[in-house]
Tab-separated table of C-alpha atoms in Angstrom:
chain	number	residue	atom	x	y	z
O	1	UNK	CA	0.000	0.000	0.000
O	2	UNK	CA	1.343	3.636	-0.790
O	3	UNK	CA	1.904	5.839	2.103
O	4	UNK	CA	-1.360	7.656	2.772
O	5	UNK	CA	-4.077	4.853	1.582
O	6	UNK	CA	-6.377	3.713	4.046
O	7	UNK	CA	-5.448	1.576	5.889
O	8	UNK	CA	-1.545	2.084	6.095
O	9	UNK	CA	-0.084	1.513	9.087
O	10	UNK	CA	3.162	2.237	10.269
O	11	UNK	CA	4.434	-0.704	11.093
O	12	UNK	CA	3.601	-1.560	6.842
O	13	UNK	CA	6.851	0.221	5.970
O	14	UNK	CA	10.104	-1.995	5.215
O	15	UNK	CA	12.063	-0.257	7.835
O	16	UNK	CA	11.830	2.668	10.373
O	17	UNK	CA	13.421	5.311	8.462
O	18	UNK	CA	11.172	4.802	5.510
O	19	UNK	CA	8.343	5.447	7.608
O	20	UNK	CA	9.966	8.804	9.510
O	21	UNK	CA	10.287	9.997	5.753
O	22	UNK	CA	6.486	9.463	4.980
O	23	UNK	CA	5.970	11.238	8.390
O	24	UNK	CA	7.806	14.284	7.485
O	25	UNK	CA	6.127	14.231	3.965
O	26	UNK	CA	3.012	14.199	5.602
O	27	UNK	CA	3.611	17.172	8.025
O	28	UNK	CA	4.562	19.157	5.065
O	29	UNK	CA	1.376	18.210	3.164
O	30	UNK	CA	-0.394	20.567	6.205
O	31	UNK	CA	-0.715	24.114	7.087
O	32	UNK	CA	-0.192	24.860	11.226
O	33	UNK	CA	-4.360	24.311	12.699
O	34	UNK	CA	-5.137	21.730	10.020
O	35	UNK	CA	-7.046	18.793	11.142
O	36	UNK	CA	-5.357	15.335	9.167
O	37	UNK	CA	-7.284	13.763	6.198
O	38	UNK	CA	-8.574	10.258	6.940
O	39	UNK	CA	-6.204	8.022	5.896
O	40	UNK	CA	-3.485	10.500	7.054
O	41	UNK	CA	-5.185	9.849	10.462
O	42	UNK	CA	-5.069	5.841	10.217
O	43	UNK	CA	-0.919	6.217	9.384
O	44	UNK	CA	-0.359	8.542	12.258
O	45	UNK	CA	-2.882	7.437	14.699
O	46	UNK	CA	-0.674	3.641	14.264
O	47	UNK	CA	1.885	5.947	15.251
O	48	UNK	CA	0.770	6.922	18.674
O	49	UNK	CA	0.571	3.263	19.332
O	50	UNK	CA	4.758	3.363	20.052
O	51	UNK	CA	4.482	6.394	22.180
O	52	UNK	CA	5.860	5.484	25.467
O	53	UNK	CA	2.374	7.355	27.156
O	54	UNK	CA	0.267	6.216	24.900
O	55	UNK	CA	-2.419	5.942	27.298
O	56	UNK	CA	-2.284	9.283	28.671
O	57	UNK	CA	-2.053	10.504	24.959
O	58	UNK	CA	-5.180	8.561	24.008
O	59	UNK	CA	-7.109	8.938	27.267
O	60	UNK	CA	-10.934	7.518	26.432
O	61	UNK	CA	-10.366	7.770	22.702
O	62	UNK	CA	-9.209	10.236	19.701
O	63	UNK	CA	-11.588	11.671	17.473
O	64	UNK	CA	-8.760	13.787	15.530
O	65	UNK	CA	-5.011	14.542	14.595
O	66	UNK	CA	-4.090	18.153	14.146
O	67	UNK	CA	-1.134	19.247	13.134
O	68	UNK	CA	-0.252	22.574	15.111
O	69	UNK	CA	2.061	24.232	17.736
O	70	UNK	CA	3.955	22.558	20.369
O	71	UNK	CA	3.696	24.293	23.795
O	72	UNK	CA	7.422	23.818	24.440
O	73	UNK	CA	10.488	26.392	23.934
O	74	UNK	CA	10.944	25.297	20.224
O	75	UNK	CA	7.204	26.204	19.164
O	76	UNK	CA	7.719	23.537	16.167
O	77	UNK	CA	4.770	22.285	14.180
O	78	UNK	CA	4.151	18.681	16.123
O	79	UNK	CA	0.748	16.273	15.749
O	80	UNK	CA	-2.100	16.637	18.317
O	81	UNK	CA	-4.706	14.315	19.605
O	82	UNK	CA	-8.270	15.502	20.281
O	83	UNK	CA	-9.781	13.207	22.488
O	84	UNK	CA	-13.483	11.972	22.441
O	85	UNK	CA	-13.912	13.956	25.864
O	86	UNK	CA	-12.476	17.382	23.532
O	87	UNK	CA	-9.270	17.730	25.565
O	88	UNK	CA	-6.436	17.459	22.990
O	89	UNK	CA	-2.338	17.150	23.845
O	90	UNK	CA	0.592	17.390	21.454
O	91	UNK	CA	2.556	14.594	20.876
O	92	UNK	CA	6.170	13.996	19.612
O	93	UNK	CA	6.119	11.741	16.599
O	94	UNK	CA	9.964	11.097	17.744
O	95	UNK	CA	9.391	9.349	21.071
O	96	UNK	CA	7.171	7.241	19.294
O	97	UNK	CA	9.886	6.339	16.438
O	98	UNK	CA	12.255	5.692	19.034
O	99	UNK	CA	10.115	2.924	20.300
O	100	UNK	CA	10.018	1.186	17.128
O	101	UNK	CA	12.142	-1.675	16.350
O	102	UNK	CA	12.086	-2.716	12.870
């Protein structure tokens, strides 16, 4: 499956840095408050699955991935859940690619 179909998850990649490329494609694709397309939601949602608080991150559910500004010093562009309960958090897509092993 290309990167973006439905469906794509990120473990589907052949390796680890193949899959941080599609990320940062991805991020690019998005202006700063954008909300991510479907199956742009599938790829990255997989993603939060490696994040070492994933269950913090995902509290009761997510509805949503935005792309938009990180609260820390840097200010970078970094993915955000919205939860089903509205709450959202940022979340670094490079604690969860340091979790990944393949």
């Amino acid at each position: 499956a290309a990167a973006g179909e439905a469906g794509m998850e990120i473990l589907s990649f052949p390796d680890w840095r193949t899959a941080r490329r599609s990320i940062s494609s991805l991020k690019r694709r998005y202006r700063t408050g954008d909300v991510l397309e479907r199956a742009d939601f599938a790829l990255v949602r997989s993603l939060l699955e490696h994040h070492p608080d994933r269950d913090s991150k995902v509290g009761q559910g997510v509805t949503a991935i935005k792309l938009d500004r990180s609260l820390h010093e840097d200010a970078s562009d970094c993915f955000w859940v919205i939860r089903v309960d509205g709450t959202a958090e940022d979340f670094s897509a490079n604690k969860c690619f340091r979790q990944l092993q393949f």
